[in-house]
mmCIF file of C-alpha atoms in Angstrom:
data_model
loop_
_atom_site.group_PDB
_atom_site.id
_atom_site.type_symbol
_atom_site.label_atom_id
_atom_site.label_comp_id
_atom_site.label_asym_id
_atom_site.label_seq_id
_atom_site.Cartn_x
_atom_site.Cartn_y
_atom_site.Cartn_z
ATOM 1 C CA MET A 743 -17.227 -4.681 117.406
ATOM 2 C CA PHE A 744 -15.881 -1.086 116.049
ATOM 3 C CA PHE A 745 -13.576 -1.565 118.731
ATOM 4 C CA LEU A 746 -12.624 -5.467 117.235
ATOM 5 C CA LEU A 747 -12.035 -4.658 114.104
ATOM 6 C CA THR A 748 -9.182 -1.113 115.412
ATOM 7 C CA TYR A 749 -7.453 -3.749 117.694
ATOM 8 C CA MET A 750 -6.996 -5.710 114.691
ATOM 9 C CA GLY A 751 -5.542 -2.769 113.016
ATOM 10 C CA LEU A 752 -2.950 -1.957 114.720
ATOM 11 C CA PHE A 753 -1.760 -5.142 116.227
ATOM 12 C CA THR A 754 -0.935 -6.703 112.875
ATOM 13 C CA ARG A 755 1.738 -5.663 110.354
ATOM 14 C CA LEU A 756 -0.997 -5.031 107.972
ATOM 15 C CA LYS A 757 -0.099 -5.987 103.825
ATOM 16 C CA PHE A 758 -1.670 -3.482 102.757
ATOM 17 C CA SER A 759 -2.120 0.246 102.946
ATOM 18 C CA VAL A 760 -3.821 1.914 105.781
ATOM 19 C CA ALA A 761 -7.111 2.785 103.526
ATOM 20 C CA LYS A 762 -7.531 -0.756 101.951
ATOM 21 C CA THR A 763 -6.791 -1.429 105.050
ATOM 22 C CA VAL A 764 -10.121 0.971 106.203
ATOM 23 C CA LEU A 765 -12.374 0.041 103.280
ATOM 24 C CA ILE A 766 -11.797 -4.135 104.098
ATOM 25 C CA LEU A 767 -12.963 -3.617 107.411
ATOM 26 C CA SER A 768 -15.733 -1.359 107.768
ATOM 27 C CA ALA A 769 -16.957 -4.439 104.848
ATOM 28 C CA VAL A 770 -16.866 -6.113 107.789
ATOM 29 C CA PHE A 771 -18.768 -3.436 110.730
ATOM 30 C CA ALA A 772 -21.436 -4.254 107.392
ATOM 31 C CA VAL A 773 -21.828 -7.948 107.546
ATOM 32 C CA THR A 774 -21.792 -9.120 111.207
ATOM 33 C CA SER A 775 -23.784 -6.106 112.007
ATOM 34 C CA ALA A 776 -25.745 -7.318 109.951
ATOM 35 C CA MET A 777 -25.735 -10.952 111.168
ATOM 36 C CA ASP A 778 -25.963 -9.684 114.199
ATOM 37 C CA PHE A 779 -29.750 -7.812 113.790
ATOM 38 C CA ILE A 780 -30.610 -11.385 112.203
ATOM 39 C CA PHE A 781 -29.694 -13.286 115.019
ATOM 40 C CA ILE A 782 -30.832 -11.199 117.762
ATOM 41 C CA TYR A 783 -34.174 -10.189 116.160
ATOM 42 C CA TYR A 784 -35.552 -13.778 113.990
ATOM 43 C CA THR A 785 -33.824 -16.386 116.092
ATOM 44 C CA LYS A 786 -34.123 -17.481 119.618
ATOM 45 C CA GLY A 787 -31.796 -19.656 122.137
ATOM 46 C CA GLY A 788 -28.117 -20.409 122.857
ATOM 47 C CA SER A 789 -27.762 -22.264 119.428
ATOM 48 C CA PHE A 790 -27.935 -19.869 117.338
ATOM 49 C CA TYR A 791 -25.819 -18.087 119.716
ATOM 50 C CA LEU A 792 -23.160 -19.924 119.060
ATOM 51 C CA LEU A 793 -22.985 -20.666 114.986
ATOM 52 C CA SER A 794 -23.869 -16.833 115.097
ATOM 53 C CA THR A 795 -20.651 -16.358 117.338
ATOM 54 C CA LEU A 796 -18.514 -19.733 114.985
ATOM 55 C CA LEU A 797 -19.707 -17.493 112.046
ATOM 56 C CA THR A 798 -17.642 -14.288 113.516
ATOM 57 C CA PHE A 799 -15.338 -15.812 114.353
ATOM 58 C CA LEU A 800 -14.313 -16.964 111.079
ATOM 59 C CA LEU A 801 -15.233 -14.212 109.263
ATOM 60 C CA LEU A 802 -12.762 -12.349 111.703
ATOM 61 C CA THR A 803 -9.569 -14.754 111.447
ATOM 62 C CA GLY A 804 -10.186 -14.226 107.594
ATOM 63 C CA THR A 805 -9.912 -11.584 107.900
ATOM 64 C CA GLU A 806 -7.365 -11.149 109.878
ATOM 65 C CA LEU A 807 -5.096 -13.501 107.914
ATOM 66 C CA LEU A 808 -6.080 -11.422 105.057
ATOM 67 C CA ILE A 809 -4.992 -7.798 105.739
ATOM 68 C CA SER A 810 -1.472 -9.505 107.803
ATOM 69 C CA ARG A 811 1.547 -9.368 106.143
ATOM 70 C CA LYS A 812 2.813 -13.053 107.635
ATOM 71 C CA LYS A 813 -0.064 -16.139 108.179
ATOM 72 C CA SER A 814 0.355 -17.656 111.307
ATOM 73 C CA PHE A 815 -0.970 -19.006 113.944
ATOM 74 C CA HIS A 816 0.199 -15.300 115.242
ATOM 75 C CA SER A 817 -2.720 -14.461 112.905
ATOM 76 C CA VAL A 818 -5.309 -16.099 115.081
ATOM 77 C CA PHE A 819 -3.775 -15.474 118.658
ATOM 78 C CA THR A 820 -4.493 -11.546 117.399
ATOM 79 C CA VAL A 821 -8.152 -12.088 116.620
ATOM 80 C CA LEU A 822 -8.632 -14.042 119.857
ATOM 81 C CA CYS A 823 -7.462 -11.374 122.152
ATOM 82 C CA ALA A 824 -9.106 -8.887 120.525
ATOM 83 C CA THR A 825 -12.427 -10.637 121.997
ATOM 84 C CA ASP A 826 -11.002 -10.702 124.600
ATOM 85 C CA PHE A 827 -9.912 -6.965 125.189
ATOM 86 C CA ILE A 828 -13.959 -5.878 123.900
ATOM 87 C CA LEU A 829 -15.769 -8.721 127.055
ATOM 88 C CA PRO A 830 -15.630 -5.805 130.019
ATOM 89 C CA GLY A 831 -17.159 -3.264 128.288
ATOM 90 C CA ASN A 832 -19.506 -5.919 126.784
ATOM 91 C CA THR A 833 -20.024 -6.264 130.454
ATOM 92 C CA VAL A 834 -20.325 -3.108 132.310
ATOM 93 C CA CYS A 835 -22.746 -1.827 129.458
ATOM 94 C CA TYR A 836 -24.669 -4.999 129.623
ATOM 95 C CA ILE A 837 -25.301 -4.770 133.798
ATOM 96 C CA ILE A 838 -24.803 -0.827 133.831
ATOM 97 C CA TYR A 839 -28.234 -1.008 131.560
ATOM 98 C CA ASN A 840 -30.060 -3.654 132.883
ATOM 99 C CA ARG A 841 -30.113 -2.003 135.895
ATOM 100 C CA THR A 842 -30.544 1.862 134.233
ATOM 101 C CA ASN A 843 -32.309 0.701 131.886
ATOM 102 C CA ASP A 844 -30.811 4.276 129.999
ATOM 103 C CA ILE A 845 -29.035 2.623 127.220
ATOM 104 C CA PHE A 846 -27.248 6.196 126.334
ATOM 105 C CA SER A 847 -24.989 6.410 129.438
ATOM 106 C CA SER A 848 -24.347 2.335 129.171
ATOM 107 C CA VAL A 849 -23.155 2.357 125.733
ATOM 108 C CA LEU A 850 -20.496 5.810 127.049
ATOM 109 C CA LEU A 851 -19.360 3.738 129.618
ATOM 110 C CA GLN A 852 -18.768 0.988 127.693
ATOM 111 C CA ILE A 853 -17.240 3.007 125.340
ATOM 112 C CA VAL A 854 -14.867 4.760 128.291
ATOM 113 C CA VAL A 855 -13.239 0.956 128.946
ATOM 114 C CA GLN A 856 -12.725 0.331 126.209
ATOM 115 C CA PHE A 857 -10.604 3.642 124.732
ATOM 116 C CA VAL A 858 -8.613 2.763 127.588
ATOM 117 C CA PHE A 859 -8.023 -1.071 127.572
ATOM 118 C CA LEU A 860 -6.939 0.294 123.773
ATOM 119 C CA PHE A 861 -4.854 2.930 125.015
ATOM 120 C CA PHE A 862 -3.155 1.153 126.697
ATOM 121 C CA LEU A 863 -2.129 -1.887 124.771
ATOM 122 C CA VAL A 864 -1.014 0.833 122.153
ATOM 123 C CA LYS A 865 0.675 2.111 122.789
ATOM 124 C CA PHE A 866 2.989 -0.638 125.595
ATOM 125 C CA VAL A 867 1.882 -2.877 123.599
ATOM 126 C CA SER A 868 1.346 -3.136 120.202
ATOM 127 C CA ARG A 869 5.592 -2.613 118.935
ATOM 128 C CA TYR A 870 6.465 -5.042 120.063
ATOM 129 C CA TYR A 871 3.571 -7.848 119.782
ATOM 130 C CA LYS A 872 4.192 -7.134 116.030
ATOM 131 C CA GLU A 873 8.012 -6.761 115.823
ATOM 132 C CA ASN A 874 7.224 -10.973 117.082
ATOM 133 C CA ASP A 875 4.722 -11.830 114.811
ATOM 134 C CA ASN A 876 7.387 -14.338 112.709
ATOM 135 C CA ASP A 877 8.347 -15.527 115.745
ATOM 136 C CA ILE A 878 6.798 -19.249 114.814
ATOM 137 C CA ILE A 879 7.394 -20.672 118.631
ATOM 138 C CA GLY A 880 4.775 -21.100 121.385
ATOM 139 C CA TRP A 881 2.581 -19.583 119.557
ATOM 140 C CA LYS A 882 0.076 -21.775 118.223
ATOM 141 C CA SER A 883 -0.791 -23.548 121.895
ATOM 142 C CA ILE A 884 -1.211 -20.212 123.453
ATOM 143 C CA CYS A 885 -4.320 -19.947 121.670
ATOM 144 C CA LEU A 886 -5.676 -21.677 123.788
ATOM 145 C CA VAL A 887 -5.245 -18.899 126.424
ATOM 146 C CA PRO A 888 -7.141 -16.058 125.445
ATOM 147 C CA PHE A 889 -9.760 -19.193 123.479
ATOM 148 C CA LEU A 890 -9.980 -20.862 127.266
ATOM 149 C CA PHE A 891 -10.925 -17.148 128.602
ATOM 150 C CA TYR A 892 -13.797 -16.126 126.470
ATOM 151 C CA LEU A 893 -15.347 -19.323 126.796
ATOM 152 C CA SER A 894 -15.633 -19.075 130.171
ATOM 153 C CA ILE A 895 -16.397 -15.505 130.532
ATOM 154 C CA THR A 896 -18.853 -15.874 127.707
ATOM 155 C CA CYS A 897 -20.068 -19.102 129.785
ATOM 156 C CA LEU A 898 -21.169 -17.193 133.260
ATOM 157 C CA SER A 899 -22.292 -13.655 131.492
ATOM 158 C CA VAL A 900 -24.887 -14.371 128.689
ATOM 159 C CA TRP A 901 -25.442 -18.214 127.946
ATOM 160 C CA PRO A 902 -26.690 -21.430 129.300
ATOM 161 C CA MET A 903 -26.634 -19.389 132.317
ATOM 162 C CA ASN A 904 -27.115 -15.384 132.162
ATOM 163 C CA LEU A 905 -25.784 -12.327 134.867
ATOM 164 C CA ILE A 906 -29.376 -11.284 134.485
ATOM 165 C CA GLU A 907 -30.874 -14.374 135.642
ATOM 166 C CA HIS A 908 -28.357 -15.330 138.335
ATOM 167 C CA PRO A 909 -26.225 -12.718 139.274
ATOM 168 C CA SER A 910 -24.613 -15.025 141.557
ATOM 169 C CA ALA A 911 -22.385 -14.984 139.079
ATOM 170 C CA MET A 912 -21.219 -12.004 138.887
ATOM 171 C CA PRO A 913 -18.424 -13.448 141.220
ATOM 172 C CA GLY A 914 -17.253 -15.860 139.415
ATOM 173 C CA VAL A 915 -17.141 -13.422 135.674
ATOM 174 C CA ILE A 916 -14.700 -10.273 138.015
ATOM 175 C CA LEU A 917 -12.307 -13.528 139.095
ATOM 176 C CA LEU A 918 -11.952 -14.655 135.480
ATOM 177 C CA PHE A 919 -11.310 -10.428 134.375
ATOM 178 C CA ALA A 920 -8.887 -10.255 137.400
ATOM 179 C CA LEU A 921 -7.149 -13.771 136.656
ATOM 180 C CA MET A 922 -7.239 -12.535 132.573
ATOM 181 C CA VAL A 923 -5.244 -9.597 133.268
ATOM 182 C CA VAL A 924 -3.419 -11.319 135.676
ATOM 183 C CA THR A 925 -2.043 -13.396 132.713
ATOM 184 C CA PHE A 926 -2.283 -11.402 130.331
ATOM 185 C CA THR A 927 0.128 -8.517 132.537
ATOM 186 C CA CYS A 928 2.718 -11.639 133.365
ATOM 187 C CA GLY A 929 2.341 -12.645 129.619
ATOM 188 C CA MET A 930 3.676 -9.587 128.370
ATOM 189 C CA ARG A 931 6.389 -8.524 130.963
ATOM 190 C CA MET A 932 7.875 -12.323 129.972
ATOM 191 C CA TYR A 933 7.959 -10.889 126.349
ATOM 192 C CA ALA A 934 9.038 -7.311 127.722
ATOM 193 C CA ARG A 935 12.371 -9.460 128.868
ATOM 194 C CA LYS A 936 12.537 -11.576 126.411
ATOM 195 C CA GLY A 937 12.310 -8.145 123.840
ATOM 196 C CA MET A 938 15.968 -7.169 125.891
ATOM 197 C CA LYS A 939 17.394 -9.921 125.422
ATOM 198 C CA GLN A 940 16.785 -10.577 122.219
ATOM 199 C CA LYS A 941 17.759 -6.438 121.721
ATOM 200 C CA GLN A 942 21.085 -7.663 123.601
ATOM 201 C CA ASP A 943 21.836 -9.890 121.573
ATOM 202 C CA MET A 944 21.445 -7.863 118.464
ATOM 203 C CA SER A 945 23.834 -5.840 119.943
ATOM 204 C CA LEU A 946 26.617 -8.683 120.942
ATOM 205 C CA VAL A 947 26.252 -9.554 116.819
ATOM 206 C CA PHE A 948 26.928 -6.131 115.882
ATOM 207 C CA LEU A 949 29.712 -7.071 118.385
ATOM 208 C CA ALA A 950 31.088 -9.797 117.364
ATOM 209 C CA GLU A 951 30.902 -7.940 113.814
ATOM 210 C CA TYR A 952 32.350 -4.639 115.133
ATOM 211 C CA SER A 953 35.406 -6.906 116.720
ATOM 212 C CA ASP A 954 36.654 -8.936 114.150
ATOM 213 C CA ARG A 955 36.014 -5.416 111.979
ATOM 214 C CA ILE A 956 38.802 -3.653 114.622
ATOM 215 C CA LYS A 957 41.250 -6.441 114.142
ATOM 216 C CA ASN A 958 40.771 -5.778 110.780
ATOM 217 C CA GLU A 959 41.774 -2.140 111.217
ATOM 218 C CA SER A 960 44.300 -3.480 114.051
ATOM 219 C CA ALA A 961 46.381 -4.922 111.242
ATOM 220 C CA LYS A 962 46.619 -2.899 108.957
ATOM 221 C CA VAL A 963 46.791 0.478 110.356
ATOM 222 C CA ASN A 964 50.327 -2.116 111.773
ATOM 223 C CA GLU A 965 51.124 -2.534 108.762
ATOM 224 C CA MET A 966 51.090 0.873 107.684
ATOM 225 C CA SER A 967 53.703 1.325 110.709
ATOM 226 C CA MET A 968 55.452 -1.625 109.671
ATOM 227 C CA LYS A 969 55.761 0.167 105.908
ATOM 228 C CA ILE A 970 56.729 4.205 107.375
ATOM 229 C CA GLU A 971 59.342 2.973 110.110
ATOM 230 C CA GLU A 972 60.716 0.890 106.620
ATOM 231 C CA MET A 973 60.828 4.379 105.183
ATOM 232 C CA ASN A 974 62.353 6.255 108.205
ATOM 233 C CA SER A 975 65.542 4.336 107.872
ATOM 234 C CA ALA A 976 64.958 4.489 104.211
ATOM 235 C CA MET A 977 65.113 8.399 104.697
ATOM 236 C CA LEU A 978 68.388 8.622 106.573
ATOM 237 C CA THR A 979 70.284 6.173 104.172
ATOM 238 C CA VAL A 980 68.652 8.169 100.735
ATOM 239 C CA THR A 981 69.118 12.229 102.205
ATOM 240 C CA SER A 982 72.682 11.772 102.777
ATOM 241 C CA GLU A 983 72.727 9.723 99.157
ATOM 242 C CA ILE A 984 71.470 12.478 97.260
ATOM 243 C CA LEU A 985 73.380 15.132 99.561
ATOM 244 C CA ASN A 986 76.678 13.217 98.181
ATOM 245 C CA LEU A 987 74.932 13.524 94.434
ATOM 246 C CA LEU A 988 74.456 16.908 94.954
ATOM 247 C CA ASP A 989 78.575 17.973 96.130
ATOM 248 C CA ASN A 990 78.894 15.670 92.445
ATOM 249 C CA GLU A 991 76.253 17.035 91.265
ATOM 250 C CA HIS A 992 74.424 14.238 89.137
ATOM 251 C CA TYR A 993 71.112 15.204 89.296
ATOM 252 C CA ASP A 994 69.621 12.699 86.915
ATOM 253 C CA ASP A 995 69.350 9.743 89.598
ATOM 254 C CA ILE A 996 68.230 12.853 91.683
ATOM 255 C CA ARG A 997 65.360 13.367 89.835
ATOM 256 C CA THR A 998 65.349 9.194 89.306
ATOM 257 C CA ILE A 999 65.560 8.425 93.556
ATOM 258 C CA ILE A 1000 62.921 11.599 93.801
ATOM 259 C CA SER A 1001 60.313 9.572 91.218
ATOM 260 C CA ALA A 1002 60.476 6.238 93.472
ATOM 261 C CA ILE A 1003 59.636 8.011 96.877
ATOM 262 C CA ARG A 1004 56.460 9.238 95.480
ATOM 263 C CA SER A 1005 55.537 6.512 94.194
ATOM 264 C CA ASP A 1006 56.146 4.894 97.795
ATOM 265 C CA SER A 1007 54.565 7.919 99.085
ATOM 266 C CA ARG A 1008 51.582 7.135 96.894
ATOM 267 C CA LEU A 1009 50.531 3.752 98.376
ATOM 268 C CA MET A 1010 50.425 4.986 101.845
ATOM 269 C CA VAL A 1011 47.514 6.242 101.267
ATOM 270 C CA MET A 1012 44.408 4.906 101.608
ATOM 271 C CA GLU A 1013 41.610 4.645 98.192
ATOM 272 C CA ARG A 1014 38.708 6.439 98.470
ATOM 273 C CA LYS A 1015 35.067 5.448 96.652
ATOM 274 C CA CYS A 1016 33.047 7.221 99.725
ATOM 275 C CA ALA A 1017 32.874 10.740 102.298
ATOM 276 C CA ASN A 1018 31.414 7.647 104.784
ATOM 277 C CA ASN A 1019 35.354 6.567 106.336
ATOM 278 C CA SER A 1020 33.442 3.080 107.989
ATOM 279 C CA ILE A 1021 31.707 2.518 104.801
ATOM 280 C CA ASN A 1022 35.146 2.809 103.154
ATOM 281 C CA SER A 1023 36.894 0.313 104.574
ATOM 282 C CA VAL A 1024 34.015 -1.368 104.395
ATOM 283 C CA ILE A 1025 33.864 -1.347 100.464
ATOM 284 C CA LEU A 1026 37.567 -2.132 99.647
ATOM 285 C CA GLU A 1027 37.866 -5.097 101.777
ATOM 286 C CA ALA A 1028 34.504 -5.714 99.501
ATOM 287 C CA GLU A 1029 36.193 -5.678 96.194
ATOM 288 C CA GLU A 1030 39.100 -7.291 97.430
ATOM 289 C CA TYR A 1031 37.224 -10.406 97.473
ATOM 290 C CA ALA A 1032 35.158 -9.682 94.716
ATOM 291 C CA LYS A 1033 37.928 -9.321 93.142
ATOM 292 C CA ARG A 1034 39.297 -12.925 94.170
ATOM 293 C CA SER A 1035 35.768 -14.288 93.577
ATOM 294 C CA GLY A 1036 36.186 -13.248 90.094
ATOM 295 C CA VAL A 1037 33.983 -10.440 89.944
ATOM 296 C CA SER A 1038 33.657 -7.374 89.035
ATOM 297 C CA ILE A 1039 31.767 -4.300 90.762
ATOM 298 C CA THR A 1040 30.475 -0.547 88.899
ATOM 299 C CA TYR A 1041 29.863 2.140 92.134
ATOM 300 C CA ASN A 1042 28.212 5.059 92.179
ATOM 301 C CA LEU A 1043 29.267 5.934 95.675
ATOM 302 C CA ASN A 1044 26.443 9.223 97.550
ATOM 303 C CA VAL A 1045 27.679 8.258 100.756
ATOM 304 C CA PRO A 1046 27.273 11.546 103.661
ATOM 305 C CA GLU A 1047 30.152 11.323 105.712
ATOM 306 C CA ARG A 1048 28.670 11.180 108.912
ATOM 307 C CA LEU A 1049 25.573 8.732 109.614
ATOM 308 C CA GLY A 1050 24.152 9.446 113.023
ATOM 309 C CA SER A 1051 24.337 6.215 116.337
ATOM 310 C CA ILE A 1052 23.355 3.713 113.357
ATOM 311 C CA GLU A 1053 26.352 3.959 111.831
ATOM 312 C CA PHE A 1054 28.527 0.991 113.596
ATOM 313 C CA GLU A 1055 25.988 -1.984 112.135
ATOM 314 C CA TYR A 1056 24.855 0.167 109.616
ATOM 315 C CA ALA A 1057 28.538 -0.872 108.061
ATOM 316 C CA VAL A 1058 28.597 -4.103 108.723
ATOM 317 C CA VAL A 1059 25.282 -4.035 107.800
ATOM 318 C CA VAL A 1060 26.782 -3.041 103.921
ATOM 319 C CA GLU A 1061 29.818 -5.008 104.480
ATOM 320 C CA ARG A 1062 27.620 -8.267 104.791
ATOM 321 C CA LEU A 1063 25.372 -7.420 102.187
ATOM 322 C CA LEU A 1064 27.579 -6.705 99.384
ATOM 323 C CA ASN A 1065 29.697 -10.400 100.638
ATOM 324 C CA LEU A 1066 26.559 -12.245 100.075
ATOM 325 C CA ALA A 1067 25.616 -10.221 96.914
ATOM 326 C CA ILE A 1068 29.036 -11.152 95.637
ATOM 327 C CA LYS A 1069 28.461 -14.863 96.441
ATOM 328 C CA SER A 1070 24.955 -14.512 94.685
ATOM 329 C CA CYS A 1071 27.036 -13.212 91.439
ATOM 330 C CA CYS A 1072 28.860 -16.395 91.328
ATOM 331 C CA GLN A 1073 25.277 -18.760 91.500
ATOM 332 C CA PHE A 1074 23.357 -16.724 89.131
ATOM 333 C CA TYR A 1075 24.318 -14.033 87.555
ATOM 334 C CA THR A 1076 26.916 -12.533 85.229
ATOM 335 C CA LYS A 1077 29.597 -11.459 87.031
ATOM 336 C CA GLN A 1078 28.983 -8.024 86.280
ATOM 337 C CA MET A 1079 27.395 -6.086 89.567
ATOM 338 C CA THR A 1080 26.297 -2.467 89.851
ATOM 339 C CA VAL A 1081 25.890 -0.379 93.750
ATOM 340 C CA SER A 1082 24.461 2.002 94.179
ATOM 341 C CA MET A 1083 24.020 3.594 98.065
ATOM 342 C CA TYR A 1084 22.459 7.128 98.693
ATOM 343 C CA PRO A 1085 20.516 9.014 101.002
ATOM 344 C CA SER A 1086 16.922 10.484 99.759
ATOM 345 C CA GLY A 1087 15.401 11.758 101.568
ATOM 346 C CA ALA A 1088 15.290 10.610 105.978
ATOM 347 C CA TRP A 1089 16.871 6.889 104.070
ATOM 348 C CA MET A 1090 19.967 5.763 102.850
ATOM 349 C CA ASN A 1091 18.916 3.070 100.440
ATOM 350 C CA ILE A 1092 21.914 0.842 98.114
ATOM 351 C CA GLU A 1093 20.347 -0.608 95.227
ATOM 352 C CA MET A 1094 22.883 -4.276 93.451
ATOM 353 C CA LYS A 1095 22.189 -4.674 90.378
ATOM 354 C CA ALA A 1096 22.523 -7.807 88.697
ATOM 355 C CA LYS A 1097 22.262 -10.044 84.939
ATOM 356 C CA VAL A 1098 20.871 -12.704 85.075
ATOM 357 C CA ALA A 1099 22.503 -14.845 82.864
ATOM 358 C CA GLU A 1100 20.241 -17.622 82.193
ATOM 359 C CA LEU A 1101 17.313 -15.853 81.688
ATOM 360 C CA ASP A 1102 19.164 -14.544 78.261
ATOM 361 C CA SER A 1103 19.051 -17.350 76.543
ATOM 362 C CA LEU A 1104 15.350 -18.363 77.556
ATOM 363 C CA ASN A 1105 12.728 -17.107 75.211
ATOM 364 C CA PRO A 1106 9.383 -15.851 77.434
ATOM 365 C CA GLU A 1107 7.406 -16.551 74.164
ATOM 366 C CA ASP A 1108 7.935 -20.531 74.844
ATOM 367 C CA LYS A 1109 5.624 -22.156 77.496
ATOM 368 C CA GLU A 1110 7.931 -24.464 78.977
ATOM 369 C CA GLU A 1111 11.241 -21.377 78.820
ATOM 370 C CA SER A 1112 9.124 -19.243 80.617
ATOM 371 C CA GLU A 1113 7.942 -21.254 83.235
ATOM 372 C CA LYS A 1114 11.809 -22.060 83.381
ATOM 373 C CA ALA A 1115 12.490 -18.278 83.611
ATOM 374 C CA GLU A 1116 9.336 -17.560 85.932
ATOM 375 C CA GLU A 1117 11.097 -20.887 88.741
ATOM 376 C CA LEU A 1118 14.479 -19.132 88.167
ATOM 377 C CA ILE A 1119 13.323 -15.280 89.095
ATOM 378 C CA LYS A 1120 11.295 -17.787 92.552
ATOM 379 C CA LYS A 1121 13.952 -19.008 93.289
ATOM 380 C CA ILE A 1122 16.674 -15.865 93.209
ATOM 381 C CA SER A 1123 14.222 -13.774 95.701
ATOM 382 C CA GLU A 1124 14.140 -17.418 97.718
ATOM 383 C CA SER A 1125 17.673 -16.810 97.631
ATOM 384 C CA VAL A 1126 17.466 -13.001 98.605
ATOM 385 C CA ASP A 1127 14.483 -13.465 101.240
ATOM 386 C CA CYS A 1128 17.121 -16.364 102.736
ATOM 387 C CA SER A 1129 20.103 -14.249 102.758
ATOM 388 C CA LEU A 1130 18.604 -11.648 104.305
ATOM 389 C CA SER A 1131 17.378 -13.648 107.499
ATOM 390 C CA VAL A 1132 21.397 -14.792 108.684
ATOM 391 C CA PRO A 1133 21.898 -12.834 112.076
ATOM 392 C CA GLU A 1134 23.364 -9.601 111.827
ATOM 393 C CA LEU A 1135 20.914 -8.248 108.757
ATOM 394 C CA SER A 1136 17.469 -10.330 110.632
ATOM 395 C CA ALA A 1137 18.530 -8.194 114.303
ATOM 396 C CA PHE A 1138 19.717 -5.184 112.071
ATOM 397 C CA THR A 1139 15.799 -5.169 110.126
ATOM 398 C CA LYS A 1140 14.234 -6.027 113.751
ATOM 399 C CA LYS A 1141 15.507 -2.496 115.695
ATOM 400 C CA HIS A 1142 15.680 -0.178 113.078
ATOM 401 C CA GLU A 1143 12.984 0.626 110.070
ATOM 402 C CA VAL A 1144 14.281 -1.214 107.015
ATOM 403 C CA GLN A 1145 12.018 -1.569 103.661
ATOM 404 C CA THR A 1146 13.333 -4.492 100.985
ATOM 405 C CA SER A 1147 12.435 -5.507 97.754
ATOM 406 C CA VAL A 1148 13.267 -7.551 95.232
ATOM 407 C CA GLN A 1149 12.849 -7.649 91.437
ATOM 408 C CA VAL A 1150 13.808 -9.086 88.122
ATOM 409 C CA LYS A 1151 13.105 -6.569 84.801
ATOM 410 C CA MET A 1152 14.600 -7.371 81.529
ATOM 411 C CA GLY A 1153 16.556 -9.822 83.164
ATOM 412 C CA VAL A 1154 18.519 -7.936 85.303
ATOM 413 C CA MET A 1155 18.116 -8.574 89.413
ATOM 414 C CA ILE A 1156 17.674 -5.358 91.285
ATOM 415 C CA SER A 1157 17.801 -5.825 95.240
ATOM 416 C CA GLU A 1158 17.168 -2.572 97.128
ATOM 417 C CA PHE A 1159 17.163 -1.892 100.926
ATOM 418 C CA ASN A 1160 16.821 0.955 102.618
ATOM 419 C CA VAL A 1161 16.687 1.880 106.320
ATOM 420 C CA ARG A 1162 15.511 5.176 108.178
ATOM 421 C CA ILE A 1163 18.217 7.481 109.649
ATOM 422 C CA ASN A 1164 16.751 10.208 110.558
#
């Protein structure tokens, strides 16, 4: 049970802190230990064993749904895999103890077997397994696989057939264990290939966005080059004119010409919003989009000049976040928004604030209007969650360590998107 609960904790994207999760699992360990004690020492017969197993499974499934960040058949599959994971160690312990009558050696060997299995699974499987907890395709149907393995091995080794009384069943049990290992190994390889394909798809998503960005930048460079050529050709005419004016001592006309040249030169300089070129380009494009949409944005930017290997992907994400925020501004909020970007230790943080116009007119003390406000806040949160599920943001969130939060305080929606850059 200790290894089973440990497996559940390590293969689950936890909703609570590690300390709180350990407390919950410890309480479950105590309850299941009491149940085992009662069923082993105060009851007899296979039907009681089946009842104990069923109650234990229901308790474990409820615990998994409690500690898991997402509730789905993925949680049920995790519990079923955990019960299969402990079977080899349990069977080895059972057989060794029956042959030697040495409880210490039997349990020690069981611990070694369970630990080796757990180490292998955590090292090579757990990370990708947890990343796919939101992949709802197939979890319901494949729950049958670990369940049938558990049922088959239990029927051959514990009840109604007992390995001690019927040692001839051992080859069948060994073959079932081998089949279980082969099945799960093939499953892991399949998911590994699927993971590689997803990573390739993520890269293609970002490359598509990046190619669009390069096209936009190329168009701007071409436009700038044309202006420079026009200025160069115009400069030849202007310099000749200035020389003529100098010969005729028309200094006021010369000052007017030089002032016009300086104004044109200022137009050629790109506006700087932050030190990072990629993010600066994104911010300028977002500002143009905001102006067309009638949205006013105030920026508080402290972006490092370099953001490491994630810079171009991060720029795509920032652009998508700003565009989605501007669209939401037109739907839910007053057409004013504050965008802050700043580093915090190993994290790069984006914080967007916008006032929810409709909340100003609702009285929180009035029950009907309070319910309306809660409904509106819920609708806003769902809208933000839906926005974060677009391919670019979803791919980035899966690939990198990202923290997101949405909350409404004093009628102001505060949305945060933080990513680890170091």
